[in-house]
XYZ file of C-alpha atoms in Angstrom:
109
model
C 16.497 -5.302 8.786
C 16.026 -8.189 6.716
C 19.118 -9.908 5.471
C 19.523 -12.750 2.172
C 22.401 -15.109 1.860
C 22.510 -16.854 -0.922
C 24.129 -20.603 -1.198
C 24.635 -22.150 -4.753
C 23.316 -25.598 -5.185
C 26.257 -28.061 -4.761
C 27.885 -29.888 -7.501
C 26.422 -32.428 -8.984
C 27.017 -35.883 -10.742
C 26.298 -34.229 -14.125
C 28.475 -31.172 -13.472
C 31.537 -33.585 -12.818
C 30.363 -35.160 -16.596
C 30.519 -31.458 -17.744
C 26.816 -31.873 -18.951
C 24.194 -29.206 -18.978
C 22.822 -29.296 -15.196
C 19.249 -27.796 -15.288
C 15.638 -28.872 -13.901
C 16.366 -32.465 -14.550
C 17.588 -32.866 -10.982
C 20.769 -34.845 -11.005
C 21.958 -35.856 -7.283
C 24.870 -33.888 -5.398
C 28.390 -35.756 -5.301
C 29.831 -36.521 -1.740
C 32.263 -33.010 -2.679
C 28.974 -31.044 -3.180
C 27.241 -32.006 -0.267
C 30.423 -30.871 1.813
C 30.976 -27.606 -0.078
C 27.234 -26.888 1.037
C 27.681 -28.024 4.525
C 31.068 -25.995 4.602
C 28.940 -22.744 3.274
C 26.007 -23.397 5.604
C 28.477 -23.571 9.069
C 29.983 -19.976 7.824
C 26.055 -18.988 8.365
C 26.064 -20.607 11.553
C 25.168 -18.439 14.411
C 23.170 -15.649 12.380
C 19.849 -16.483 13.288
C 18.454 -17.799 10.125
C 14.968 -18.969 10.426
C 14.045 -20.393 7.078
C 15.660 -21.617 3.920
C 14.057 -20.304 0.566
C 14.689 -23.010 -2.170
C 13.304 -24.507 -5.263
C 13.137 -27.929 -4.230
C 11.668 -29.725 -7.192
C 14.918 -30.823 -8.475
C 17.076 -33.661 -6.487
C 20.039 -31.443 -6.020
C 18.131 -28.173 -5.000
C 16.254 -30.664 -2.381
C 19.172 -31.909 -1.045
C 21.121 -28.366 -0.734
C 17.980 -27.164 1.045
C 18.042 -29.919 3.297
C 21.787 -30.213 3.890
C 21.701 -25.931 4.695
C 18.273 -26.644 7.063
C 20.193 -29.502 9.127
C 23.370 -27.562 9.396
C 21.831 -24.849 10.770
C 19.818 -26.612 13.089
C 16.904 -27.744 11.518
C 15.465 -24.314 10.119
C 12.342 -24.555 7.996
C 12.489 -25.179 4.415
C 9.801 -22.893 2.244
C 9.488 -24.061 -1.518
C 9.747 -21.097 -3.855
C 9.252 -21.933 -7.398
C 10.499 -18.655 -8.802
C 14.116 -19.994 -7.615
C 14.119 -22.878 -10.253
C 16.897 -24.108 -11.999
C 17.102 -22.860 -16.002
C 15.398 -25.578 -18.029
C 17.715 -26.339 -20.847
C 14.803 -28.627 -22.387
C 16.333 -30.971 -24.826
C 19.603 -29.828 -24.143
C 19.997 -31.049 -20.318
C 22.024 -33.584 -19.626
C 24.000 -33.317 -22.761
C 27.490 -32.335 -22.961
C 28.491 -28.981 -25.022
C 30.329 -31.115 -27.258
C 27.276 -33.305 -27.799
C 25.012 -30.342 -28.549
C 27.637 -28.893 -31.135
C 27.485 -32.263 -32.918
C 23.749 -32.595 -32.897
C 22.344 -29.164 -33.235
C 25.353 -27.079 -34.691
C 23.218 -24.079 -36.052
C 21.250 -23.848 -32.737
C 24.271 -23.855 -30.773
C 26.084 -21.113 -32.549
C 23.122 -18.958 -31.974
C 22.969 -19.773 -28.133
């Protein structure tokens, strides 16, 4: 039987600043990297052979690489279907900036 384990992308610089994180690809914070490694260590010994990730964003790529390395260098397969949400013009903005710049669109969101 196949098992699937999901690890959330580690915390990024933009998330630390309360900015909308999306496909733009801000890097992981040091604490974000530690959190990913801790989560991956919990999966050690489960005979995981592949990490599936959409590695087009910086944080996603870093997360996949950290998980792979922590699990002994398992292969990483890029799967674009696992991509982050794309907030378009809103990515990288804080909620307050969005409210101020586009109040009507924010209310609809």
